[in-house]
mmCIF file of C-alpha atoms in Angstrom:
data_model
loop_
_atom_site.group_PDB
_atom_site.id
_atom_site.type_symbol
_atom_site.label_atom_id
_atom_site.label_comp_id
_atom_site.label_asym_id
_atom_site.label_seq_id
_atom_site.Cartn_x
_atom_site.Cartn_y
_atom_site.Cartn_z
ATOM 1 C CA MET A 1 2.066 -50.424 24.093
ATOM 2 C CA ASP A 2 0.833 -47.226 22.102
ATOM 3 C CA GLN A 3 -2.118 -46.693 24.456
ATOM 4 C CA VAL A 4 0.684 -46.311 27.690
ATOM 5 C CA LEU A 5 2.280 -44.492 25.384
ATOM 6 C CA SER A 6 0.637 -41.490 24.152
ATOM 7 C CA VAL A 7 -1.202 -41.974 28.443
ATOM 8 C CA LEU A 8 2.609 -40.515 29.313
ATOM 9 C CA THR A 9 2.609 -38.252 26.859
ATOM 10 C CA TRP A 10 -0.710 -36.877 28.041
ATOM 11 C CA ALA A 11 0.364 -36.688 31.758
ATOM 12 C CA LEU A 12 3.892 -35.212 30.374
ATOM 13 C CA LEU A 13 2.191 -31.842 28.321
ATOM 14 C CA LEU A 14 -0.392 -31.409 31.502
ATOM 15 C CA SER A 15 2.055 -31.850 33.783
ATOM 16 C CA GLY A 16 4.156 -29.347 32.191
ATOM 17 C CA ALA A 17 0.806 -26.528 31.043
ATOM 18 C CA PHE A 18 0.307 -26.779 35.265
ATOM 19 C CA PHE A 19 3.771 -25.529 35.814
ATOM 20 C CA LEU A 20 3.373 -23.357 32.866
ATOM 21 C CA VAL A 21 -0.241 -22.040 33.705
ATOM 22 C CA THR A 22 1.713 -21.350 37.738
ATOM 23 C CA GLY A 23 4.632 -19.530 36.292
ATOM 24 C CA ALA A 24 1.674 -17.542 34.917
ATOM 25 C CA LEU A 25 0.198 -17.457 38.115
ATOM 26 C CA GLY A 26 3.334 -16.283 39.976
ATOM 27 C CA MET A 27 3.779 -13.322 37.627
ATOM 28 C CA VAL A 28 0.171 -12.008 38.943
ATOM 29 C CA ARG A 29 -0.046 -13.323 43.089
ATOM 30 C CA LEU A 30 4.504 -12.247 43.519
ATOM 31 C CA PRO A 31 5.249 -9.111 44.944
ATOM 32 C CA ASP A 32 8.199 -7.141 43.150
ATOM 33 C CA VAL A 33 10.650 -8.222 39.993
ATOM 34 C CA PHE A 34 12.828 -10.069 41.546
ATOM 35 C CA THR A 35 10.079 -12.524 43.083
ATOM 36 C CA ARG A 36 8.126 -13.167 39.830
ATOM 37 C CA MET A 37 11.332 -13.845 38.002
ATOM 38 C CA HIS A 38 11.477 -17.325 40.065
ATOM 39 C CA ALA A 39 7.543 -17.781 39.505
ATOM 40 C CA ALA A 40 8.629 -16.884 35.558
ATOM 41 C CA GLY A 41 11.496 -19.393 35.841
ATOM 42 C CA MET A 42 8.861 -22.041 36.053
ATOM 43 C CA ALA A 43 6.944 -21.768 33.041
ATOM 44 C CA ASP A 44 11.152 -22.007 31.984
ATOM 45 C CA THR A 45 11.708 -25.184 32.606
ATOM 46 C CA MET A 46 9.786 -27.039 33.802
ATOM 47 C CA GLY A 47 6.915 -25.901 31.792
ATOM 48 C CA ALA A 48 8.311 -26.071 28.342
ATOM 49 C CA GLY A 49 10.927 -28.755 29.678
ATOM 50 C CA LEU A 50 8.037 -31.295 31.107
ATOM 51 C CA ILE A 51 5.865 -30.366 27.100
ATOM 52 C CA LEU A 52 9.217 -31.238 24.941
ATOM 53 C CA ALA A 53 9.788 -34.728 26.493
ATOM 54 C CA GLY A 54 6.143 -35.388 26.169
ATOM 55 C CA LEU A 55 6.270 -34.318 23.086
ATOM 56 C CA CYS A 56 10.063 -35.987 22.448
ATOM 57 C CA LEU A 57 7.280 -39.355 23.054
ATOM 58 C CA TYR A 58 5.100 -38.449 20.671
ATOM 59 C CA SER A 59 7.563 -38.323 18.104
ATOM 60 C CA GLY A 60 9.193 -41.398 19.001
ATOM 61 C CA ALA A 61 12.916 -42.204 17.893
ATOM 62 C CA ASN A 62 14.093 -39.570 15.356
ATOM 63 C CA LEU A 63 15.462 -36.526 13.888
ATOM 64 C CA VAL A 64 12.331 -34.122 15.096
ATOM 65 C CA THR A 65 13.522 -36.354 18.877
ATOM 66 C CA VAL A 66 16.921 -34.274 17.820
ATOM 67 C CA ARG A 67 15.669 -31.433 17.240
ATOM 68 C CA LEU A 68 13.754 -31.138 20.876
ATOM 69 C CA VAL A 69 16.179 -32.107 22.266
ATOM 70 C CA LEU A 70 18.485 -29.957 20.853
ATOM 71 C CA ILE A 71 15.679 -26.758 21.088
ATOM 72 C CA LEU A 72 15.734 -27.177 25.520
ATOM 73 C CA ALA A 73 19.844 -27.635 25.457
ATOM 74 C CA PHE A 74 19.144 -24.224 23.720
ATOM 75 C CA LEU A 75 16.891 -22.789 25.686
ATOM 76 C CA TRP A 76 17.686 -23.655 29.449
ATOM 77 C CA PHE A 77 21.737 -22.200 28.409
ATOM 78 C CA THR A 78 20.285 -19.488 27.597
ATOM 79 C CA SER A 79 16.750 -18.759 30.174
ATOM 80 C CA PRO A 80 18.982 -17.754 33.070
ATOM 81 C CA ILE A 81 21.719 -15.340 31.063
ATOM 82 C CA ALA A 82 18.160 -13.280 30.362
ATOM 83 C CA THR A 83 17.237 -13.704 33.722
ATOM 84 C CA HIS A 84 21.250 -12.638 35.392
ATOM 85 C CA ALA A 85 21.125 -10.262 32.800
ATOM 86 C CA LEU A 86 17.019 -8.686 33.807
ATOM 87 C CA ALA A 87 17.815 -9.586 37.418
ATOM 88 C CA LYS A 88 21.489 -7.176 37.102
ATOM 89 C CA ALA A 89 19.658 -4.460 35.033
ATOM 90 C CA ALA A 90 17.197 -4.833 38.246
ATOM 91 C CA LEU A 91 19.379 -3.863 40.552
ATOM 92 C CA SER A 92 21.565 -0.934 38.767
ATOM 93 C CA GLY A 93 18.260 0.687 37.418
ATOM 94 C CA GLY A 94 17.721 1.140 41.550
ATOM 95 C CA THR A 95 14.838 -1.476 41.802
ATOM 96 C CA GLU A 96 14.157 -1.989 45.695
ATOM 97 C CA PRO A 97 13.935 -6.604 46.501
ATOM 98 C CA TYR A 98 11.012 -6.495 47.950
ATOM 99 C CA THR A 99 11.718 -7.907 51.830
ATOM 100 C CA LEU A 100 8.620 -9.507 54.507
ATOM 101 C CA GLY A 101 9.933 -5.906 56.961
ATOM 102 C CA ALA A 102 9.236 -3.747 54.461
ATOM 103 C CA GLY A 103 5.815 -2.254 54.081
ATOM 104 C CA THR A 104 3.620 -4.246 51.389
ATOM 105 C CA ASP A 105 1.310 -1.181 50.188
ATOM 106 C CA GLY A 106 4.403 0.014 47.900
ATOM 107 C CA GLU A 107 3.349 1.467 44.186
ATOM 108 C CA GLY A 108 0.396 -0.284 44.286
ATOM 109 C CA GLU A 109 1.379 -3.900 44.906
ATOM 110 C CA GLY A 110 -0.181 -6.087 47.503
ATOM 111 C CA GLY A 111 1.999 -8.280 49.691
ATOM 112 C CA GLY A 112 0.729 -11.030 47.851
ATOM 113 C CA ALA A 113 -2.954 -10.896 49.016
ATOM 114 C CA PRO A 114 -5.295 -13.088 46.586
ATOM 115 C CA MET B 30 44.885 -28.467 16.887
ATOM 116 C CA ASN B 31 42.335 -31.118 18.601
ATOM 117 C CA ARG B 32 40.369 -28.795 20.099
ATOM 118 C CA VAL B 33 39.577 -27.873 16.722
ATOM 119 C CA LEU B 34 38.383 -30.484 15.718
ATOM 120 C CA TRP B 35 36.566 -31.375 18.191
ATOM 121 C CA LEU B 36 34.974 -28.535 17.992
ATOM 122 C CA TRP B 37 34.444 -29.374 13.743
ATOM 123 C CA GLY B 38 32.997 -32.934 14.471
ATOM 124 C CA ILE B 39 30.366 -30.414 17.435
ATOM 125 C CA LEU B 40 29.177 -29.085 14.941
ATOM 126 C CA PHE B 41 28.288 -30.304 12.235
ATOM 127 C CA ALA B 42 26.486 -33.337 14.035
ATOM 128 C CA LEU B 43 24.783 -30.344 15.144
ATOM 129 C CA TRP B 44 24.013 -28.795 11.509
ATOM 130 C CA LEU B 45 23.401 -32.890 10.142
ATOM 131 C CA PRO B 46 20.127 -32.831 11.916
ATOM 132 C CA LEU B 47 18.606 -29.203 11.617
ATOM 133 C CA SER B 48 19.428 -29.144 7.797
ATOM 134 C CA ASN B 49 18.039 -33.039 7.386
ATOM 135 C CA HIS B 50 19.056 -33.209 3.463
ATOM 136 C CA PHE B 51 20.923 -35.799 3.003
ATOM 137 C CA GLU B 52 22.029 -35.190 -0.358
ATOM 138 C CA PRO B 53 25.705 -35.507 -1.843
ATOM 139 C CA LEU B 54 25.601 -31.306 -2.175
ATOM 140 C CA PHE B 55 24.230 -30.476 0.233
ATOM 141 C CA ILE B 56 26.381 -32.885 3.151
ATOM 142 C CA GLY B 57 29.136 -30.831 0.465
ATOM 143 C CA PHE B 58 27.524 -27.639 2.082
ATOM 144 C CA GLY B 59 27.695 -28.396 5.657
ATOM 145 C CA LEU B 60 31.441 -29.759 5.685
ATOM 146 C CA ALA B 61 31.889 -26.630 3.726
ATOM 147 C CA THR B 62 29.738 -24.520 5.889
ATOM 148 C CA CYS B 63 31.403 -26.202 9.360
ATOM 149 C CA THR B 64 35.512 -26.354 7.969
ATOM 150 C CA ILE B 65 35.085 -22.441 7.278
ATOM 151 C CA ALA B 66 33.814 -20.933 10.862
ATOM 152 C CA VAL B 67 36.073 -23.528 12.449
ATOM 153 C CA VAL B 68 39.190 -22.116 10.124
ATOM 154 C CA VAL B 69 37.964 -18.773 11.965
ATOM 155 C CA GLY B 70 37.382 -18.489 15.318
ATOM 156 C CA ALA B 71 41.189 -21.218 14.982
ATOM 157 C CA ARG B 72 42.283 -17.806 13.725
ATOM 158 C CA MET B 73 40.778 -15.838 15.764
ATOM 159 C CA GLY B 74 41.862 -17.334 18.860
ATOM 160 C CA ILE B 75 39.124 -17.996 20.197
ATOM 161 C CA VAL B 76 39.172 -22.230 20.482
ATOM 162 C CA ASP B 77 40.323 -22.917 23.893
ATOM 163 C CA ARG B 78 39.164 -24.835 27.302
ATOM 164 C CA GLU B 79 36.322 -21.765 27.636
ATOM 165 C CA SER B 80 34.832 -21.802 24.667
ATOM 166 C CA VAL B 81 34.751 -26.035 23.737
ATOM 167 C CA PRO B 82 35.014 -27.580 27.362
ATOM 168 C CA VAL B 83 35.028 -31.025 25.952
ATOM 169 C CA HIS B 84 37.147 -32.244 28.851
ATOM 170 C CA LEU B 85 33.756 -31.198 30.904
ATOM 171 C CA VAL B 86 31.280 -33.728 29.378
ATOM 172 C CA TRP B 87 31.712 -36.788 30.755
ATOM 173 C CA ARG B 88 31.618 -34.700 34.384
ATOM 174 C CA GLY B 89 28.485 -33.433 32.781
ATOM 175 C CA ILE B 90 27.294 -36.586 31.756
ATOM 176 C CA ARG B 91 26.919 -37.466 35.210
ATOM 177 C CA TYR B 92 25.979 -33.413 36.303
ATOM 178 C CA VAL B 93 23.098 -32.987 34.345
ATOM 179 C CA PRO B 94 20.989 -36.436 35.480
ATOM 180 C CA TRP B 95 21.562 -34.758 39.463
ATOM 181 C CA LEU B 96 20.681 -31.006 37.912
ATOM 182 C CA VAL B 97 16.805 -31.948 36.767
ATOM 183 C CA TRP B 98 16.379 -33.211 39.379
ATOM 184 C CA GLU B 99 16.879 -30.425 41.152
ATOM 185 C CA ILE B 100 15.285 -28.371 38.941
ATOM 186 C CA PHE B 101 12.241 -30.636 40.114
ATOM 187 C CA LYS B 102 12.109 -30.297 43.058
ATOM 188 C CA SER B 103 12.798 -26.388 43.610
ATOM 189 C CA ASN B 104 9.830 -25.779 40.855
ATOM 190 C CA VAL B 105 7.929 -27.760 42.953
ATOM 191 C CA ARG B 106 8.840 -26.217 46.194
ATOM 192 C CA VAL B 107 7.389 -22.879 44.328
ATOM 193 C CA ALA B 108 4.910 -23.803 42.790
ATOM 194 C CA ARG B 109 3.527 -24.685 46.348
ATOM 195 C CA ILE B 110 4.395 -20.958 47.092
ATOM 196 C CA ILE B 111 2.558 -19.400 43.637
ATOM 197 C CA LEU B 112 -0.546 -21.427 44.153
ATOM 198 C CA ALA B 113 -0.916 -21.483 48.199
ATOM 199 C CA PRO B 114 -4.111 -19.856 49.772
ATOM 200 C CA ARG B 115 -1.776 -16.641 51.054
ATOM 201 C CA VAL B 116 1.439 -15.932 49.272
ATOM 202 C CA ARG B 117 4.212 -16.023 52.255
ATOM 203 C CA VAL B 118 7.320 -14.912 50.381
ATOM 204 C CA ASP B 119 10.262 -14.100 52.437
ATOM 205 C CA PRO B 120 12.568 -13.332 49.615
ATOM 206 C CA SER B 121 16.574 -11.543 49.892
ATOM 207 C CA ILE B 122 19.892 -11.204 48.793
ATOM 208 C CA VAL B 123 22.477 -12.878 50.031
ATOM 209 C CA HIS B 124 26.214 -13.371 49.938
ATOM 210 C CA PHE B 125 28.247 -16.002 49.799
ATOM 211 C CA GLU B 126 31.551 -17.816 48.927
ATOM 212 C CA ALA B 127 31.497 -20.599 45.782
ATOM 213 C CA SER B 128 34.563 -22.562 45.906
ATOM 214 C CA GLN B 129 35.255 -22.680 41.981
ATOM 215 C CA LYS B 130 38.596 -21.876 40.459
ATOM 216 C CA THR B 131 37.782 -21.075 36.627
ATOM 217 C CA ASP B 132 35.728 -18.837 35.909
ATOM 218 C CA LEU B 133 34.201 -21.705 33.746
ATOM 219 C CA GLY B 134 33.373 -23.211 36.581
ATOM 220 C CA ARG B 135 31.787 -20.710 38.127
ATOM 221 C CA PHE B 136 29.610 -19.833 34.695
ATOM 222 C CA ILE B 137 28.782 -23.631 34.790
ATOM 223 C CA TYR B 138 27.724 -22.353 39.771
ATOM 224 C CA ALA B 139 25.710 -19.276 38.786
ATOM 225 C CA ASN B 140 23.528 -20.493 35.853
ATOM 226 C CA SER B 141 22.376 -23.601 38.086
ATOM 227 C CA ILE B 142 21.538 -21.675 40.626
ATOM 228 C CA THR B 143 20.023 -19.296 38.123
ATOM 229 C CA LEU B 144 18.109 -22.449 36.507
ATOM 230 C CA THR B 145 16.841 -24.067 40.359
ATOM 231 C CA PRO B 146 13.429 -22.024 40.548
ATOM 232 C CA GLY B 147 13.871 -20.311 43.472
ATOM 233 C CA THR B 148 17.140 -18.531 43.449
ATOM 234 C CA VAL B 149 19.137 -15.966 40.980
ATOM 235 C CA THR B 150 22.905 -15.230 40.589
ATOM 236 C CA THR B 151 22.708 -11.642 40.077
ATOM 237 C CA GLY B 152 26.216 -10.307 40.714
ATOM 238 C CA ILE B 153 29.273 -12.170 40.729
ATOM 239 C CA VAL B 154 32.554 -10.866 42.104
ATOM 240 C CA GLY B 155 35.739 -13.595 42.056
ATOM 241 C CA ASP B 156 34.436 -15.944 43.588
ATOM 242 C CA ASP B 157 32.261 -13.619 46.377
ATOM 243 C CA PHE B 158 28.383 -15.213 44.282
ATOM 244 C CA GLU B 159 25.220 -12.363 45.033
ATOM 245 C CA VAL B 160 22.416 -14.598 44.636
ATOM 246 C CA HIS B 161 18.266 -13.676 45.837
ATOM 247 C CA ALA B 162 16.356 -16.128 47.295
ATOM 248 C CA ILE B 163 12.670 -16.164 46.826
ATOM 249 C CA VAL B 164 12.964 -17.812 50.412
ATOM 250 C CA GLN B 165 15.525 -17.262 52.550
ATOM 251 C CA GLU B 166 15.183 -21.216 53.126
ATOM 252 C CA GLU B 167 15.902 -22.048 49.799
ATOM 253 C CA ILE B 168 19.694 -20.502 49.886
ATOM 254 C CA ASP B 169 20.623 -22.002 53.601
ATOM 255 C CA GLY B 170 19.991 -24.936 52.851
ATOM 256 C CA SER B 171 22.641 -27.759 52.478
ATOM 257 C CA GLU B 172 21.444 -28.248 48.730
ATOM 258 C CA GLU B 173 22.752 -25.511 47.563
ATOM 259 C CA ASN B 174 26.900 -27.173 48.924
ATOM 260 C CA ASP B 175 26.040 -30.147 47.424
ATOM 261 C CA MET B 176 25.673 -28.069 43.803
ATOM 262 C CA ASN B 177 28.567 -25.780 44.698
ATOM 263 C CA ARG B 178 29.893 -28.577 45.583
ATOM 264 C CA ARG B 179 29.860 -30.861 42.723
ATOM 265 C CA VAL B 180 30.835 -27.888 39.793
ATOM 266 C CA ALA B 181 33.503 -27.816 42.004
ATOM 267 C CA VAL B 182 34.035 -31.480 40.744
ATOM 268 C CA LEU B 183 32.685 -31.063 37.530
ATOM 269 C CA GLU B 184 35.065 -28.252 36.608
ATOM 270 C CA GLY B 185 38.074 -30.251 37.617
ATOM 271 C CA GLU B 186 42.325 -29.245 39.117
ATOM 272 C CA GLY B 187 42.373 -26.879 37.873
ATOM 273 C CA GLY B 188 39.327 -26.271 35.027
#
């Protein structure tokens, strides 16, 4: 039973880490602020979510788990608001969203080439 | 009044696991703090359907697992875009009409859109949602309509 639990914990922690790393990679590879926000959203949702789920399994049924769930709930309530504020600020600041048709070499940002 | 009691209960249920002290003195502090917070809130007139949406709890419990599954699916889709040998994005900003009737329903819908990677709500004017999508298919698909419908069901009749 302990074995199964620790394997599950590790699986959740590692897949959470995978989404965090992928989100970070997206910050580098995607072309503009709006598409990068989607990558950051991955780290907020699945990255943090899977890691906290893994920690919940690790700590078992006690108050620590309740607190971990609360952290996740607050994170999932607040992060979309922060993302929305960022998007709105970028739009009203006059940032032109990257589109496929409009040239790929504006402002030194390659069109997502590796 | 009912809503005030609900708020008090929720605040105390939140305070208890966060404090982790169960001596009578600390419990008393917690009870007093929650009472003061609720009394101030009630006197300010901010305890209403929007700030304490307890009428959504039961329908919300059915909505959350579906939302988590949607978040998982779109995470995998965005991860696939990022990890592809050549990043191929086709971002666009689209406008569409949401079918929620209350501000609270629109808020839940907008946050659900933003919470699923690949789509971000950038603006709402009345019914008109402005959404940025990393690839067009993220917003054209039937899943977006599905979410719209489910949030409209969640907010219930007239919110």
